[in-house]
XYZ file of C-alpha atoms in Angstrom:
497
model
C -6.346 -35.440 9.990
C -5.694 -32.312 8.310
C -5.842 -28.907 10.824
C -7.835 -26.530 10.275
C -8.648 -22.876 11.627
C -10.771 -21.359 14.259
C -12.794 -18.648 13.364
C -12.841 -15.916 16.308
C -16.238 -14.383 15.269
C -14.837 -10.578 15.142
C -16.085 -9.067 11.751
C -14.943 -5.735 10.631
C -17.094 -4.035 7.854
C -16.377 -1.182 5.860
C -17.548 2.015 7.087
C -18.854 4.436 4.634
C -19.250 7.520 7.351
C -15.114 7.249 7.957
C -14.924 10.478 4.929
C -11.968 12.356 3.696
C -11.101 15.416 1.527
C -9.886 14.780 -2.037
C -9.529 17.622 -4.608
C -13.186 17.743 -7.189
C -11.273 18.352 -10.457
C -13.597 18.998 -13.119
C -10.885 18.305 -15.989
C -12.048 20.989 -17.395
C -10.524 25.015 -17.381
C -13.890 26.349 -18.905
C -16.172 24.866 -16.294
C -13.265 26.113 -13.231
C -13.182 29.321 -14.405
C -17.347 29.310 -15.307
C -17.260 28.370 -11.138
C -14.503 31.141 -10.265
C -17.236 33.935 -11.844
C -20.054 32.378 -10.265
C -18.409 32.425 -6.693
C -17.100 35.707 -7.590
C -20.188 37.542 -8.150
C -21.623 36.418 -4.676
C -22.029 39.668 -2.794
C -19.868 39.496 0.584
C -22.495 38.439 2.683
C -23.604 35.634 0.130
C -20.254 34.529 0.412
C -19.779 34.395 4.181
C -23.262 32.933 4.793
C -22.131 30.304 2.634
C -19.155 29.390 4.047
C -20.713 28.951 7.430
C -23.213 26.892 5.858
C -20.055 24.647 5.074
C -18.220 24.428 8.080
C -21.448 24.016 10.334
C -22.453 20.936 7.813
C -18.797 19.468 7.094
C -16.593 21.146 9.745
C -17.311 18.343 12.455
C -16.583 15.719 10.014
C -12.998 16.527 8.952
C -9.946 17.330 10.490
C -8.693 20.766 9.477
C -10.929 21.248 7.333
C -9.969 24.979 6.462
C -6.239 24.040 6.154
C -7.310 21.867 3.307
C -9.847 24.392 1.929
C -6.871 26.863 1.395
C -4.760 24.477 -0.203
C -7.597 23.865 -2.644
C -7.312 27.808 -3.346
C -3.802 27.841 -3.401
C -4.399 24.698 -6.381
C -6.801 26.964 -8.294
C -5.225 30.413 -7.696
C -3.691 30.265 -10.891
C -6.614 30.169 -12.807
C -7.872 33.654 -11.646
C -7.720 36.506 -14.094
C -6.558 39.004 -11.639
C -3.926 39.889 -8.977
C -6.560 41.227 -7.155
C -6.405 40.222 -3.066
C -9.445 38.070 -1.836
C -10.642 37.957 1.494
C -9.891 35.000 3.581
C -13.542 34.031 3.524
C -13.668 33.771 -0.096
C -10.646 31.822 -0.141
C -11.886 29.697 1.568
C -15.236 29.177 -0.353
C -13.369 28.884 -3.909
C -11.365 25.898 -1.936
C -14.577 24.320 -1.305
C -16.443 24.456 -4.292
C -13.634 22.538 -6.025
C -13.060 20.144 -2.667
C -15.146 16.760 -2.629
C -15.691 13.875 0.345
C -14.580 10.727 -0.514
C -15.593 7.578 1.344
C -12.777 5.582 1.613
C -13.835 2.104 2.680
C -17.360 2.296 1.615
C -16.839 -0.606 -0.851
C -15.267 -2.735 1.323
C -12.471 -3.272 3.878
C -10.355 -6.477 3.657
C -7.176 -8.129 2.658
C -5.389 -7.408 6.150
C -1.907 -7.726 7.089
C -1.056 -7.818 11.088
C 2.030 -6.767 12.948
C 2.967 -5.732 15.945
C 2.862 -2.159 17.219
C 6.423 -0.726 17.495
C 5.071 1.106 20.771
C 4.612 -1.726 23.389
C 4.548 1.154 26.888
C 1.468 1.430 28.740
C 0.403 -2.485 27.599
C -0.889 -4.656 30.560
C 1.410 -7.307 31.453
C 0.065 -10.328 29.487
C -1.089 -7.801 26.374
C 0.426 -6.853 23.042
C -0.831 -4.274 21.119
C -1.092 -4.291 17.352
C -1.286 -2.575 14.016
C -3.737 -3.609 11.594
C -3.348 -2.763 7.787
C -6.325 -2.904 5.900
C -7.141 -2.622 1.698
C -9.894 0.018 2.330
C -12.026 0.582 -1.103
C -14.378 2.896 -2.469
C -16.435 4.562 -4.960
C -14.660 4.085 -8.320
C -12.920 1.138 -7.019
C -10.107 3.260 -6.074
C -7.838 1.263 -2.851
C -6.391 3.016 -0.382
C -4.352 1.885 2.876
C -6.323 2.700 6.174
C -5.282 1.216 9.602
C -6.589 -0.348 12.838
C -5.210 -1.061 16.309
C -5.889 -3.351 18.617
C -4.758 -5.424 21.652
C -4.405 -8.806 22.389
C -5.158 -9.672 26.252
C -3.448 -12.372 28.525
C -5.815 -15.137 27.470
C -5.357 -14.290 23.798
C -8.550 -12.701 23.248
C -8.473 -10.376 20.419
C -9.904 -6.491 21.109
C -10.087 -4.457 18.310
C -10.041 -0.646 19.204
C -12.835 1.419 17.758
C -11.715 3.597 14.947
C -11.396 7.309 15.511
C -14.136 9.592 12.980
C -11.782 11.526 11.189
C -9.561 10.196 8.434
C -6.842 12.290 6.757
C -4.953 11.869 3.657
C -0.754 12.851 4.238
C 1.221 15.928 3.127
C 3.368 14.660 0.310
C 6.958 15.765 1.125
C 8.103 18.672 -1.286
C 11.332 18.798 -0.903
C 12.140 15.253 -1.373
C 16.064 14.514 -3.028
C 16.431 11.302 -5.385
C 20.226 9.696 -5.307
C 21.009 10.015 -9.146
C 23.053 6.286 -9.803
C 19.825 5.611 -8.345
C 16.928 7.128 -10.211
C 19.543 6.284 -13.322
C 19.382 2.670 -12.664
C 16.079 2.669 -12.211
C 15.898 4.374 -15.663
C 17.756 1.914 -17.113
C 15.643 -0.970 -15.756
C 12.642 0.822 -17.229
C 14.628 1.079 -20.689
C 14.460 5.171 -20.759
C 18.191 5.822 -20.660
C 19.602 7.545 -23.517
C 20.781 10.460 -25.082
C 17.693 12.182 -24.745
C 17.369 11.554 -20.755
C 21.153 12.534 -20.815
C 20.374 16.202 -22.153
C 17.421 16.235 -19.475
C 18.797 15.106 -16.436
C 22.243 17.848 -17.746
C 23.746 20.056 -14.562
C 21.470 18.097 -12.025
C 23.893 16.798 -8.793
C 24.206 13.965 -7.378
C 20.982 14.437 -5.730
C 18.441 16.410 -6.730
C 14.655 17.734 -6.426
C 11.162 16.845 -8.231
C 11.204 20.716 -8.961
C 14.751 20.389 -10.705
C 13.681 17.749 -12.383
C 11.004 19.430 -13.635
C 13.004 22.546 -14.785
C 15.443 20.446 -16.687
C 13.133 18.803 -18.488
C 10.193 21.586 -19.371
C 13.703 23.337 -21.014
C 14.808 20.862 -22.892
C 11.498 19.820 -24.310
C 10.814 23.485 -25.227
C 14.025 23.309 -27.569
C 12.262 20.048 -29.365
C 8.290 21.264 -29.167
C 5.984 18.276 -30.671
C 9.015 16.001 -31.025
C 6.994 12.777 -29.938
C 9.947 11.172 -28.645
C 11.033 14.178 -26.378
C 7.208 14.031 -24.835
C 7.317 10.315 -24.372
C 10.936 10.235 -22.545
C 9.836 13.560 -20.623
C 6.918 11.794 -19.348
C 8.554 8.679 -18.732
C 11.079 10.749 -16.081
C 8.711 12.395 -14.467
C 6.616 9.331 -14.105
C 9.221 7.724 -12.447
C 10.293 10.989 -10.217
C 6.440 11.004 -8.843
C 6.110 7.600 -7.921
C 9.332 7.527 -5.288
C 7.837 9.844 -2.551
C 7.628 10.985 0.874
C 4.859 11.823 2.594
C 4.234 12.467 6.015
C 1.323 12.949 8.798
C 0.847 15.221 11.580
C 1.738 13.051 14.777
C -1.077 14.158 16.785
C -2.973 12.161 14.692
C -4.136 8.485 16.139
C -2.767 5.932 13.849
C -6.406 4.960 12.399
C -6.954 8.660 11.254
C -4.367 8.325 8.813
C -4.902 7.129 5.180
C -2.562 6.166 2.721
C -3.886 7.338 -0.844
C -3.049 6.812 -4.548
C -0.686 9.438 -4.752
C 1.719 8.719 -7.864
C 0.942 8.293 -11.859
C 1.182 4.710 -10.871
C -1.310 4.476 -7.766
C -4.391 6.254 -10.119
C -6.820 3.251 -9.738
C -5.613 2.336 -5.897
C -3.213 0.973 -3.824
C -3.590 -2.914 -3.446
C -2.980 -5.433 -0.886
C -0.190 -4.067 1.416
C 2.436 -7.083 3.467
C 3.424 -5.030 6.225
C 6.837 -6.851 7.774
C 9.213 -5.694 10.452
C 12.403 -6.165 9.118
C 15.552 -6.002 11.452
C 18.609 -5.632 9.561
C 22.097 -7.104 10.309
C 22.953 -4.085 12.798
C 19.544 -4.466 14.945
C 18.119 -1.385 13.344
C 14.314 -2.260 12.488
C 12.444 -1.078 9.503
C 8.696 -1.466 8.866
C 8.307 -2.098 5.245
C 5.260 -3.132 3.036
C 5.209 -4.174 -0.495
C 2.183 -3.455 -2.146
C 0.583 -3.279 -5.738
C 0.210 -0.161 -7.627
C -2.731 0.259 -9.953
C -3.345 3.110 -12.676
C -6.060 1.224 -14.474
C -4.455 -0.817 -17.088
C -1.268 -2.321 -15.322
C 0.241 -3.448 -11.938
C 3.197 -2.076 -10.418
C 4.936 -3.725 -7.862
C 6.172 -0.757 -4.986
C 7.686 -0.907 -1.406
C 6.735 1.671 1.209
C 8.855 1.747 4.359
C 9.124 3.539 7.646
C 10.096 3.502 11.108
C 7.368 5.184 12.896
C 4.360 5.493 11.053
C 4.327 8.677 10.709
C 6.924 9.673 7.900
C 6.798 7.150 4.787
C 9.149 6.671 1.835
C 7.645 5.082 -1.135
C 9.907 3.798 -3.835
C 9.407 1.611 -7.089
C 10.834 -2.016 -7.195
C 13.202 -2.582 -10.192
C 14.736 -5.243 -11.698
C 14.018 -7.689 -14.116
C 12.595 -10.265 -11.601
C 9.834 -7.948 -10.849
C 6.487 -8.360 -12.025
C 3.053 -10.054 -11.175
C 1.600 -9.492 -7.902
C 2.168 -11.053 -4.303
C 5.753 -9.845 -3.282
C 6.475 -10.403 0.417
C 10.029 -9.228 2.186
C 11.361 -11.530 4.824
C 11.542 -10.463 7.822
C 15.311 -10.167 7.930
C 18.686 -10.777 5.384
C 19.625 -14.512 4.819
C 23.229 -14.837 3.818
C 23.586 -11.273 3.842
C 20.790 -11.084 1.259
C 17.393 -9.497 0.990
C 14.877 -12.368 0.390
C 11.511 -12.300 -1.509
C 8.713 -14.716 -1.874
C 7.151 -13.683 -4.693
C 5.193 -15.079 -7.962
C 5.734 -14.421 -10.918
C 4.056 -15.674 -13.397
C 0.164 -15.892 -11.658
C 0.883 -19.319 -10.580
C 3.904 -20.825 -8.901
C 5.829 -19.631 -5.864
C 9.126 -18.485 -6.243
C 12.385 -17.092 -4.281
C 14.097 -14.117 -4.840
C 17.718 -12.847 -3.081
C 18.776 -8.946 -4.103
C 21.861 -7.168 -2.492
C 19.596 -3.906 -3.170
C 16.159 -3.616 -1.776
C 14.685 -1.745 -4.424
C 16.412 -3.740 -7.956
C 15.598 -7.777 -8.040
C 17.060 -9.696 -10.913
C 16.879 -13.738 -10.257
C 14.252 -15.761 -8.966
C 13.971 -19.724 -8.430
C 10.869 -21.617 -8.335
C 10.075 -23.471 -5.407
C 6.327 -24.640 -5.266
C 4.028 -25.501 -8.526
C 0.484 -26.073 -7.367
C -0.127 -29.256 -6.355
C -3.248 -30.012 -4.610
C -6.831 -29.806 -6.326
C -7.826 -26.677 -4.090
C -4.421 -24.734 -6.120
C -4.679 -26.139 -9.120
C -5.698 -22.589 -10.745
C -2.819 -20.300 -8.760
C -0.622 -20.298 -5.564
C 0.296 -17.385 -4.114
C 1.909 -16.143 -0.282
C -0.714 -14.579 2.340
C 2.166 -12.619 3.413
C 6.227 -12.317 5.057
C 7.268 -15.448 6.136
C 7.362 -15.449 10.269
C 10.241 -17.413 11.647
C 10.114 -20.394 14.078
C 12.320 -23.036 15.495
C 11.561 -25.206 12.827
C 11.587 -23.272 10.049
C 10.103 -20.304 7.728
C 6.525 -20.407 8.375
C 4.438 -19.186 5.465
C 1.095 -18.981 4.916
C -0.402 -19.311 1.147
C -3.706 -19.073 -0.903
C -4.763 -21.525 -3.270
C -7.629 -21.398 -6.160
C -9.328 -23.751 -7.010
C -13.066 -25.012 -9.259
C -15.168 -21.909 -9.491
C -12.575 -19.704 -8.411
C -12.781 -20.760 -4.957
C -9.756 -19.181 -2.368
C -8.438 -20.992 0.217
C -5.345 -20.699 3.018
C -2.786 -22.974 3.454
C 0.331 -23.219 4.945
C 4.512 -24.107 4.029
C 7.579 -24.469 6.208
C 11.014 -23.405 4.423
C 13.992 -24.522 5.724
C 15.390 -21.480 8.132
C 19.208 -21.150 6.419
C 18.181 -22.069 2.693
C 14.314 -21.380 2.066
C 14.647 -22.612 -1.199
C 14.612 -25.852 0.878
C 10.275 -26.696 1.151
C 9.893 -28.771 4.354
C 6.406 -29.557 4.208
C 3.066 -27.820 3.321
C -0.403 -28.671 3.734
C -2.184 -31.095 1.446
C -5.502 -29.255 2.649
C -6.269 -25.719 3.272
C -6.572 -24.534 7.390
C -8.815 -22.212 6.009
C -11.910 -22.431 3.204
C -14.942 -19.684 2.816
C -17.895 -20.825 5.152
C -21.408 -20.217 4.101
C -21.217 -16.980 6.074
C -18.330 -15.619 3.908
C -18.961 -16.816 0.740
C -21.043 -13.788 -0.393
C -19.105 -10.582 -1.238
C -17.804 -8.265 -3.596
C -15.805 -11.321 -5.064
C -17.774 -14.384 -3.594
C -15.779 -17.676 -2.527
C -12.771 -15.974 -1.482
C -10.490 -15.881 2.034
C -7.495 -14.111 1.830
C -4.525 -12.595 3.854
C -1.600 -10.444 3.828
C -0.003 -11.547 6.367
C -0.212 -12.675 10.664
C 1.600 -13.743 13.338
C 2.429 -15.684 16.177
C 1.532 -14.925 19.341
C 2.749 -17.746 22.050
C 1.828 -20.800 20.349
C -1.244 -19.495 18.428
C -0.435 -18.186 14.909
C -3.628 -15.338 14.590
C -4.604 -15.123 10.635
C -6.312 -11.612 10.035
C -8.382 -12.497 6.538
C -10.469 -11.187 4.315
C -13.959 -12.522 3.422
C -15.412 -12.549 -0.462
C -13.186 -9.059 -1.107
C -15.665 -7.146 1.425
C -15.188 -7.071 5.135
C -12.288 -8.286 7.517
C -12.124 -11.551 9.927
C -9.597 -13.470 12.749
C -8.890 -17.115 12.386
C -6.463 -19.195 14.934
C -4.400 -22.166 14.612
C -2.360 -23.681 17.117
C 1.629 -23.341 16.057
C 2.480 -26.446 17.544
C 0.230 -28.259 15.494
C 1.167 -26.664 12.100
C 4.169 -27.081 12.400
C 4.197 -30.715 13.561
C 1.758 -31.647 10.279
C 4.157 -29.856 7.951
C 7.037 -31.257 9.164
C 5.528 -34.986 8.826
C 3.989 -33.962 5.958
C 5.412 -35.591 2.682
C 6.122 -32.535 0.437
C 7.395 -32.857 -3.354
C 10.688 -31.163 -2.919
C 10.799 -29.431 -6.059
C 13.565 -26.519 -4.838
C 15.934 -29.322 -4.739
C 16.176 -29.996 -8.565
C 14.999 -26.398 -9.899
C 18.258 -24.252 -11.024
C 17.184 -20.825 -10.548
C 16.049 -18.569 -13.561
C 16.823 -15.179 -14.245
């Protein structure tokens, strides 16, 4: 008898009052500076009448909204025709008229990954409290990361704390400093080093700046105007530059305020499906990190966002020529004094990556081919593999006729994962009739959940729309997959690079 999940009955849907601010760019100078004249020939008391009429109507649904408003300005100021000085008031206005609401999860809210909270003080004996990651998407399909936080009691009850109304977007960290044997392997992975990055990247230190960057190459392109190969290395620097970032939030801000948005030339079309994992590294030191899927309309990127608190985040590319596809999840800690990856790379088998970097992956070995009629289409990891006593614990998705998702589960051996121990011939979890309709019907799906006492909790999406909890007993599991009869194909696979 195969076992299956229980469904806890909690249903989070997306939210389309949780709004935030996102710069209204026209895309076109004409039609800014066509707005400019039209705000600037507003007599003063036009002006400040309305500019109340906008913070009475949006001021109680933002959090500093003026701050933001005067960035806007700031973004526009250089399209004004004169130096001459403008009252705070109409600063302000200009900021708004080119200043939009977006709601973020007004789409949908799923593909969750679950981890514990790194601050534990104040908990009830007998509670936990918890972070909640969450794809939340919205008009123009455009993903974003928002968060949740919870508790779960002494009887294992799940409480999900209700969110806060504001939502905020970071501050992207200006004066971030790239390593350069870094950033210059990372160019050569992306096959842009060469004499013409040489001449760009001329005088700049060890480390350096985004603005220095810049410098270097807007005067070296100058000497080579319309020289298509100058533009398309140029670009190809800065691309890379702008999509390793910092940003940071204000930590007065409750955890489910904050918003992770596209941010990079990568990230355009959204931020996909984050696996959030705390990693402890050899020396005890623990690191959040997430790997997640970059989207800018036409391809994927694999990235890796990391931090320690929340609050500041580093976001970096992944490199190497073992990255690709989607589905990358980090173990939670080194294994022979490697990093290790489950990943898949070619939209259908599982595979196992080790890198001595974090950031550049160049082998991979296959260790599970879909097997079972509910995978035949694709296998791929619902997330970091949580250890247990008897082994790497991970959970999977399978696809099967008409699309269909379902979660399964496979146990890798705890000193050599390439080592399957068992997995399950059925899934633990299948769409019910109360999940099958969605934004993409048929579908139950997770980034990633974990154990707490002997219940492993599964946080999953339903039909690409709204978010669920689903138990199964760890004991259990674990006994089926270790009884179960498993076709050991890591044993006879050589691994390919």
């Amino acid at each position: 008898m195969s076992i299956k999940a229980t469904r806890t009955g909690i249903v989070l849907r997306p939210d389309p009052t949780r709004v935030l601010f996102r710069a209204f760019d026209l895309g076109s100078t004409t039609r800014t500076l066509k707005i400019i004249a039209r705000v600037g020939s507003m007599t003063d008391d036009e002006a400040a009448q309305k500019l109340d009429e906008v913070i009475r109507e949006f001021g109680g649904r933002h959090y500093k909204l003026e701050r933001f408003l005067l960035q806007r300005f700031e973004q526009i100021k250089p399209q004004l025709l004169t130096d001459e000085p403008l009252t705070l008031e109409r600063k302000l206005l200009l900021g708004a008229y080119f200043t939009m609401e977006y709601s973020l999860e007004s789409a949908a809210l799923f593909n969750p990954s679950m981890i514990w909270h790194p601050d534990q003080s104040n908990v009830p004996p007998g509670y936990k409290r918890f972070i909640l990651s969450l794809r939340a998407t919205g008009e123009g399909h455009v993903s974003s990361i928002s968060f949740r936080m919870g508790y779960i009691d002494e009887e294992g009850k799940i409480v999900l704390r209700k969110p806060s109304r504001y939502v905020t977007s970071p501050e992207i960290v200006s004066n971030h400093r790239f390593n350069r044997a870094q950033f210059e392997r990372k160019l050569y992975e992306l096959r842009l080093e060469n004499s013409i990055q040489e001449k760009m990247m001329a005088g700049l230190g060890d480390e350096f700046s985004l603005s220095e960057l810049e410098s270097q190459v807007k005067r070296v392109t100058a000497q080579y105007r319309y020289n298509a190969e100058y533009e398309t290395i140029a670009s190809g620097l800065l691309a890379l530059a702008k999509s390793n970032y910092e940003i940071h939030f204000e930590e007065d801000q409750s955890l489910d305020e904050r918003c992770i948005f596209p941010t990079s030339p990568n990230e355009t079309n959204g931020i996909e499906d984050a696996r959030f994992v705390r990693f402890t590294d050899d020396d005890g030191e623990v690191t959040y990190y997430a790997t997640y899927t970059a989207y800018n309309g036409r391809v994927t990127f694999p990235q890796l966002l990391e931090t320690k608190d929340f609050t500041h985040f580093s976001i970096s590319t992944l490199n190497g020529a073992e990255v690709s596809n989607k589905g990358m999840a980090l173990f939670p800690r080194k294994i022979g004094g490697k990093y290790a990856m489950i990943s898949r790379q070619d939209g259908e088998n599982i595979y196992l990556m080790y890198s001595d970097d974090l950031y550049f992956w160049q082998t991979k070995e296959l260790i599970l081919k879909p097997t079972y009629n509910w995978e035949y289409v694709q296998l791929g990891n619902c997330g970091s593999p949580i250890e247990t006593e008897a082994g790497w614990l991970v959970l999977s998705h399978g696809v099967g006729p008409m699309r269909k998702y379902a979660v399964g589960a496979f146990l890798l051996d705890l000193n050599d994962p390439s080592k399957v121990i068992g997995r399950t011939s059925e899934p633990i979890l299948s769409p019910d009739e109360n999940e099958r309709e969605g934004y993409v019907p048929n579908v139950v799906y997770s980034c990633g959940g974990l154990i707490n006492g002997r219940e492993l909790i599964i946080p999953y999406a339903m039909s690409d729309y709204a978010s669920s909890f689903a138990t199964v007993n760890v004991d259990e599991l674990l006994a089926e997959l270790v009884g179960s009869a498993t076709p050991q194909l890591a044993n006879s696979q050589e691994a390919v690079s």
